[in-house]
Short mmCIF file of C-alpha atoms in Angstrom, two decimals:
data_model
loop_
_atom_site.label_atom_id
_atom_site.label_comp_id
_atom_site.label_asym_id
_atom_site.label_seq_id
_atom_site.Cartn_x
_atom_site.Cartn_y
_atom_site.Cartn_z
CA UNK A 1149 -4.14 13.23 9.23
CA UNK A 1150 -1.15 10.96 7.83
CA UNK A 1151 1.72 10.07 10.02
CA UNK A 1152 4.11 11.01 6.98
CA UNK A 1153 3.59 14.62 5.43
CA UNK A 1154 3.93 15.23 2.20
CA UNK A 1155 3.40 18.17 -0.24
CA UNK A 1156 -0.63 17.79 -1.68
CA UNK A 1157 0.94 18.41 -5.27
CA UNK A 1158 3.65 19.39 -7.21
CA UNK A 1159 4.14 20.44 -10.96
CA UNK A 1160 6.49 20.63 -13.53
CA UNK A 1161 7.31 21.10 -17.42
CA UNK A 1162 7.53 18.01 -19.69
CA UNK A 1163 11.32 17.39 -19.29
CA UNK A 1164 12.33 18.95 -16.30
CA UNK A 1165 12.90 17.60 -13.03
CA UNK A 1166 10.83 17.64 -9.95
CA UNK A 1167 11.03 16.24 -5.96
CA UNK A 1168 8.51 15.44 -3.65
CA UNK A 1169 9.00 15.60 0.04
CA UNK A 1170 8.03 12.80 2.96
CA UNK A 1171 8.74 13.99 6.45
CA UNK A 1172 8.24 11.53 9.21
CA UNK A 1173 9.95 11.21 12.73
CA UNK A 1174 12.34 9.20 14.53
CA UNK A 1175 10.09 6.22 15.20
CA UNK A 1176 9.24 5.55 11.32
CA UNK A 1177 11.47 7.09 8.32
CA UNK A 1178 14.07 7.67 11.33
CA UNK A 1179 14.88 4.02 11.47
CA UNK A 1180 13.17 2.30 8.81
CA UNK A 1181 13.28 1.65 4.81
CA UNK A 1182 11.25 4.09 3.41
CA UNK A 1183 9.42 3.33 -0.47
CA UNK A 1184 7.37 5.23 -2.72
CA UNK A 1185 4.34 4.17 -4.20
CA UNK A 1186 3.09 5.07 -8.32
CA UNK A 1187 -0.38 5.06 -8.31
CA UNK A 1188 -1.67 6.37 -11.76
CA UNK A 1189 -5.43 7.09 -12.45
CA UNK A 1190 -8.02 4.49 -11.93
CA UNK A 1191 -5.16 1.82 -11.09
CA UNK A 1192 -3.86 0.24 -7.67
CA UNK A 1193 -0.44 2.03 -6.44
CA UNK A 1194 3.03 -0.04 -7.34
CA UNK A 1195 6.22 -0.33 -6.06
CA UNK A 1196 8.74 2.72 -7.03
CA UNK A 1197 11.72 2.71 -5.10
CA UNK A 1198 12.41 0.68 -1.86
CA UNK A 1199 15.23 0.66 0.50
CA UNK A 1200 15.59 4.32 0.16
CA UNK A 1201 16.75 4.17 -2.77
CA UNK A 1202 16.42 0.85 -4.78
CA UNK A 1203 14.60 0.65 -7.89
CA UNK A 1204 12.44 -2.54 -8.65
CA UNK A 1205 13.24 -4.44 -11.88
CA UNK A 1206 12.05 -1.85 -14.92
CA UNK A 1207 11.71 0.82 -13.00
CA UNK A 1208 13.70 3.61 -15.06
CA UNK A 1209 16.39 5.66 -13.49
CA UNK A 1210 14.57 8.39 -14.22
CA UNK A 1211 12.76 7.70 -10.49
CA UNK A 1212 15.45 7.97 -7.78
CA UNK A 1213 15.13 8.18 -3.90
CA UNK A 1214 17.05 9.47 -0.67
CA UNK A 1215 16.58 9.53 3.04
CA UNK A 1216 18.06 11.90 5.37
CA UNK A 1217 17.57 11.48 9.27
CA UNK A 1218 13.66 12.04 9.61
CA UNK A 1219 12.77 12.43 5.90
CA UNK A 1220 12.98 11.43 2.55
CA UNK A 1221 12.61 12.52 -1.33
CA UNK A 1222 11.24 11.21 -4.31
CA UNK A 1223 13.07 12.95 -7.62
CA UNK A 1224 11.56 12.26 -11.37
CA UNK A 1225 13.91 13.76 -14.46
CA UNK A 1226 12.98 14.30 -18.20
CA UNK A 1227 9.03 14.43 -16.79
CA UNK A 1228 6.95 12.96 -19.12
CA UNK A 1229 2.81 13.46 -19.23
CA UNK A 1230 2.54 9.33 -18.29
CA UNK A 1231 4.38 10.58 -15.10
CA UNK A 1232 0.79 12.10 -13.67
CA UNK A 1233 0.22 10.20 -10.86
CA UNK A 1234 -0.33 10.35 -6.90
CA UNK A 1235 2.86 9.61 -5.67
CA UNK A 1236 2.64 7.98 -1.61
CA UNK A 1237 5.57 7.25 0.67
CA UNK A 1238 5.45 4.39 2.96
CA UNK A 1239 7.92 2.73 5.87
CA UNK A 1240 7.18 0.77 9.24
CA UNK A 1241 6.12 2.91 12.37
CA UNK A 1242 8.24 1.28 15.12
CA UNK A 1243 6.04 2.68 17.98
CA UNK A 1244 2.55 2.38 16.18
CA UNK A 1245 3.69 -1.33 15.35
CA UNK A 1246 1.69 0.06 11.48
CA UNK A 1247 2.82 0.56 8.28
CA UNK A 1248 2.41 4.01 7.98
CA UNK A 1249 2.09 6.40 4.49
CA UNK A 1250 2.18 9.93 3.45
CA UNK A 1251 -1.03 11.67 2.44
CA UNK A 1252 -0.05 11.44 -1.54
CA UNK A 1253 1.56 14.35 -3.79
CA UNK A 1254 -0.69 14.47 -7.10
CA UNK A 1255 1.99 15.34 -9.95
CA UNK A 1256 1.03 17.10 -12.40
CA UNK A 1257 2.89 17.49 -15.70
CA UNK A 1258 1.95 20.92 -17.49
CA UNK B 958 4.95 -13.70 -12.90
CA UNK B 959 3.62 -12.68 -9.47
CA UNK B 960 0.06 -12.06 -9.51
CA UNK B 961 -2.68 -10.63 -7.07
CA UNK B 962 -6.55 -11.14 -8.25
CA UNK B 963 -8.88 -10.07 -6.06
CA UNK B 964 -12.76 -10.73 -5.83
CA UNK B 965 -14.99 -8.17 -7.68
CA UNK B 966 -17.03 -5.35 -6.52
CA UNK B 967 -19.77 -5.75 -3.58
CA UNK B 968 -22.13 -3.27 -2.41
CA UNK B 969 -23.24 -3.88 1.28
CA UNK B 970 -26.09 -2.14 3.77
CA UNK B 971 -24.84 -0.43 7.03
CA UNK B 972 -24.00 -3.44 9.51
CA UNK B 973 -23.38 -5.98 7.08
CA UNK B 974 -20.20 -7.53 7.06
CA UNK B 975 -17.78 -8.37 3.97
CA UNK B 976 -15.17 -10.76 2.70
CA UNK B 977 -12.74 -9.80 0.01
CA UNK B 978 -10.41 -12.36 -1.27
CA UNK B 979 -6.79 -12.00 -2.95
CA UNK B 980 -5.97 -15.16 -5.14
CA UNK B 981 -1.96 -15.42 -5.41
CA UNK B 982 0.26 -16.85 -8.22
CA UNK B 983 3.79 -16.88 -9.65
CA UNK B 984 5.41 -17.41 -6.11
CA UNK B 985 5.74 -19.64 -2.76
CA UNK B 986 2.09 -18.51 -1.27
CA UNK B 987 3.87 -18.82 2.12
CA UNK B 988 7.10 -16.80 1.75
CA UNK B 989 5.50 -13.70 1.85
CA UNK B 990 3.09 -12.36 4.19
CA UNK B 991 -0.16 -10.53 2.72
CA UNK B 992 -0.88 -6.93 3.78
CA UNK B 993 -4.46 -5.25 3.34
CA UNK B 994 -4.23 -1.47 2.68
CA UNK B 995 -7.95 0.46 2.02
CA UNK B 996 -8.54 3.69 0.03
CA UNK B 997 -11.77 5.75 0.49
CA UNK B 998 -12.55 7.99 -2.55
CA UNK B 999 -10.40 10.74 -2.91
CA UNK B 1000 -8.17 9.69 -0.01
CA UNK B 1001 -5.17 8.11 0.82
CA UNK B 1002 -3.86 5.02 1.28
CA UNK B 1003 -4.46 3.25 4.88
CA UNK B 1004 -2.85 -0.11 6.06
CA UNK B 1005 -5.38 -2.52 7.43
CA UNK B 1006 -3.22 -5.08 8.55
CA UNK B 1007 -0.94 -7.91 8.07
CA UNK B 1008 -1.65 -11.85 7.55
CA UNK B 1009 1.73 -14.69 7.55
CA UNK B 1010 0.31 -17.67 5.33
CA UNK B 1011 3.30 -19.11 6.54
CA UNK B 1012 2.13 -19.73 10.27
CA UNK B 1013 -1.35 -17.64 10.08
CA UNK B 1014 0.25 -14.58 12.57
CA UNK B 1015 -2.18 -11.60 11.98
CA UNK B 1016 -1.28 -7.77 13.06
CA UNK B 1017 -3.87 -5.86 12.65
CA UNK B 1018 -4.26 -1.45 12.50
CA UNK B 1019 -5.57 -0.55 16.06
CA UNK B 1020 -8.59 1.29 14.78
CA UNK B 1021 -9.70 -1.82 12.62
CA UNK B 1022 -9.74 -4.45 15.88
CA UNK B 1023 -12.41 -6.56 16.66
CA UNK B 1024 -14.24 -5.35 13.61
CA UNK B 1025 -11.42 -7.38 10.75
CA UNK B 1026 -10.32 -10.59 10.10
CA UNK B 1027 -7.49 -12.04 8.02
CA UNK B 1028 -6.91 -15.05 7.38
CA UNK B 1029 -5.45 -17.83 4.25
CA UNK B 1030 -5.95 -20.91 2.71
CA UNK B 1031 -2.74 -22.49 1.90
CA UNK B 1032 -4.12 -25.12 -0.39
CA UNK B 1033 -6.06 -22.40 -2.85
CA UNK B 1034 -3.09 -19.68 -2.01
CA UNK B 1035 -6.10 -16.75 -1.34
CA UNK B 1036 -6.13 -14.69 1.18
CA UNK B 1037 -9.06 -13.35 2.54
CA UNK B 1038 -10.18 -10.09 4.41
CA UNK B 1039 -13.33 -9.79 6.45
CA UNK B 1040 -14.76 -6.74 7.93
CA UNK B 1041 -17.82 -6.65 10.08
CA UNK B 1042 -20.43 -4.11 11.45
CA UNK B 1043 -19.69 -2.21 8.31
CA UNK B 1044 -20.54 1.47 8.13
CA UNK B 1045 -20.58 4.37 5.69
CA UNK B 1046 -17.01 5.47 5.94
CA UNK B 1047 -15.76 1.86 4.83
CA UNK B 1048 -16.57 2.49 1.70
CA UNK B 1049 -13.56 2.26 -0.47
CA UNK B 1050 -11.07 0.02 -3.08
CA UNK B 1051 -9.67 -2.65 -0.85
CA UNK B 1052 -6.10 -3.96 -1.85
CA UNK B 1053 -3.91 -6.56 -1.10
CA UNK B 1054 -0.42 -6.32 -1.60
CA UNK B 1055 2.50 -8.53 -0.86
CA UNK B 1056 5.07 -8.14 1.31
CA UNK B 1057 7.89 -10.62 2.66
CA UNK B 1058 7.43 -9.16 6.40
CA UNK B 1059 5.96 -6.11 7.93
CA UNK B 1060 8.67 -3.46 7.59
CA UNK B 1061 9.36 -4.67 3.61
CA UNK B 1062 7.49 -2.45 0.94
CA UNK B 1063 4.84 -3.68 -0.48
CA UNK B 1064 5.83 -5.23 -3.83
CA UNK B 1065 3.01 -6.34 -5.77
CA UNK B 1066 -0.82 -5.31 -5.47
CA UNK B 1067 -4.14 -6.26 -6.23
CA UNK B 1068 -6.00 -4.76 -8.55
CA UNK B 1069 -8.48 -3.73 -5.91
CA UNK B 1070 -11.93 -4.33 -5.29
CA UNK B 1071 -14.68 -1.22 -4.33
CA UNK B 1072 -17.00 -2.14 -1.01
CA UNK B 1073 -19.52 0.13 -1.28
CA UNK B 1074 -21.64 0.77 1.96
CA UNK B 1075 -24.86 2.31 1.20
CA UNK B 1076 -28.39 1.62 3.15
#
């Protein structure tokens, strides 16, 4: 059981745009950074978005983020098939004293 | 460029213990701390804890204490993570990942290693 929910997948065309939801509470994505995480097949998860909504160097803008009070959301455009990936949110859980993630939305692009 | 290389695979019987190592390069070793996250197959991802090479501070998850140790060497920049009394359900990739203090994402990985625990 995750501290951070999120949706166990989501789909979309090739092209089209698509969000994925992290819920959380007052004592982690409340009032903390939240990122996301990429992790594509067989490979260890990297760095998406951070700070809510910053992307690292060569991240496309295709990949955006947003926070709002006790959640956040993850939003992909023009979809591509490389896009399939588990996608895991992540912040600081003030009262666990833990980093804390979601449970992972697999994307699928059909 | 920043780089994480871990240790390779290890397969361990019920009890054993393990030590995974996380070899750093591209950066100051000690400006960032290390963070250990584990994956068991099929799951998610679940922070282990939190070493400074900086001053050596550990934070560790609660479910993981008295059972892991972190630790550095400063002169090699590796990290290391140790887990005792090792049972079936710690099977799974062990990363490390950087990250300049504990509520900062974690910016670069490991490629992972798999501890397999299997009598």
């Amino acid at each position: 059981q995750s501290v951070l929910t999120q949706p166990p997948s989501v789909s979309a065309a090739p092209g089209q745009k698509v969000t994925i939801s992290c819920s959380g509470s007052s004592s982690n994505i409340g009032n903390n950074y939240v990122s996301w995480y990429q992790q594509l097949p067989g490979t260890a998860p990297k760095l998406l978005i951070y700070d809510n909504n910053k992307r690292p160097s060569g991240i496309p803008d295709r990949f955006s983020g947003s926070k709002s009070g006790t959640s956040a959301t993850l939003g992909i455009t023009g979809l591509q098939t490389g896009d399939e990936a588990d996608y895991y949110c992540g912040t600081w859980d003030s009262s666990l004293s833990a980093h804390v993630f979601g449970g992972g939305s697999k994307l699928s692009v059909l | 460029h920043v780089q994480l290389v871990q240790s390779g695979a290890e397969v361990k019987k019920p009890g054993a213990s393990v030590k995974v190592s996380c070899k750093a390069s591209g950066y100051t070793f000690t400006s960032y701390g290390i963070t250990w996250v584990r994956q068991a197959p099929g799951q998610g991802l679940e922070w282990m804890g939190w070493i400074s090479p900086y001053n050596g501070n550990t934070d560790y998850a609660q479910k993981l204490q008295g059972r892991v140790t972190m630790s550095t060497d400063t002169s090699t920049s590796t990290a290391y993570m140790e887990l005792r009394s090792l049972r079936s359900d710690d099977t799974a990739v062990y990363y490390c990942a950087r990250q300049l203090e504990r509520p900062r994402p974690l910016d670069y990985w490991g490629q992972g290693t798999l501890v397999t625990v299997s009598s």
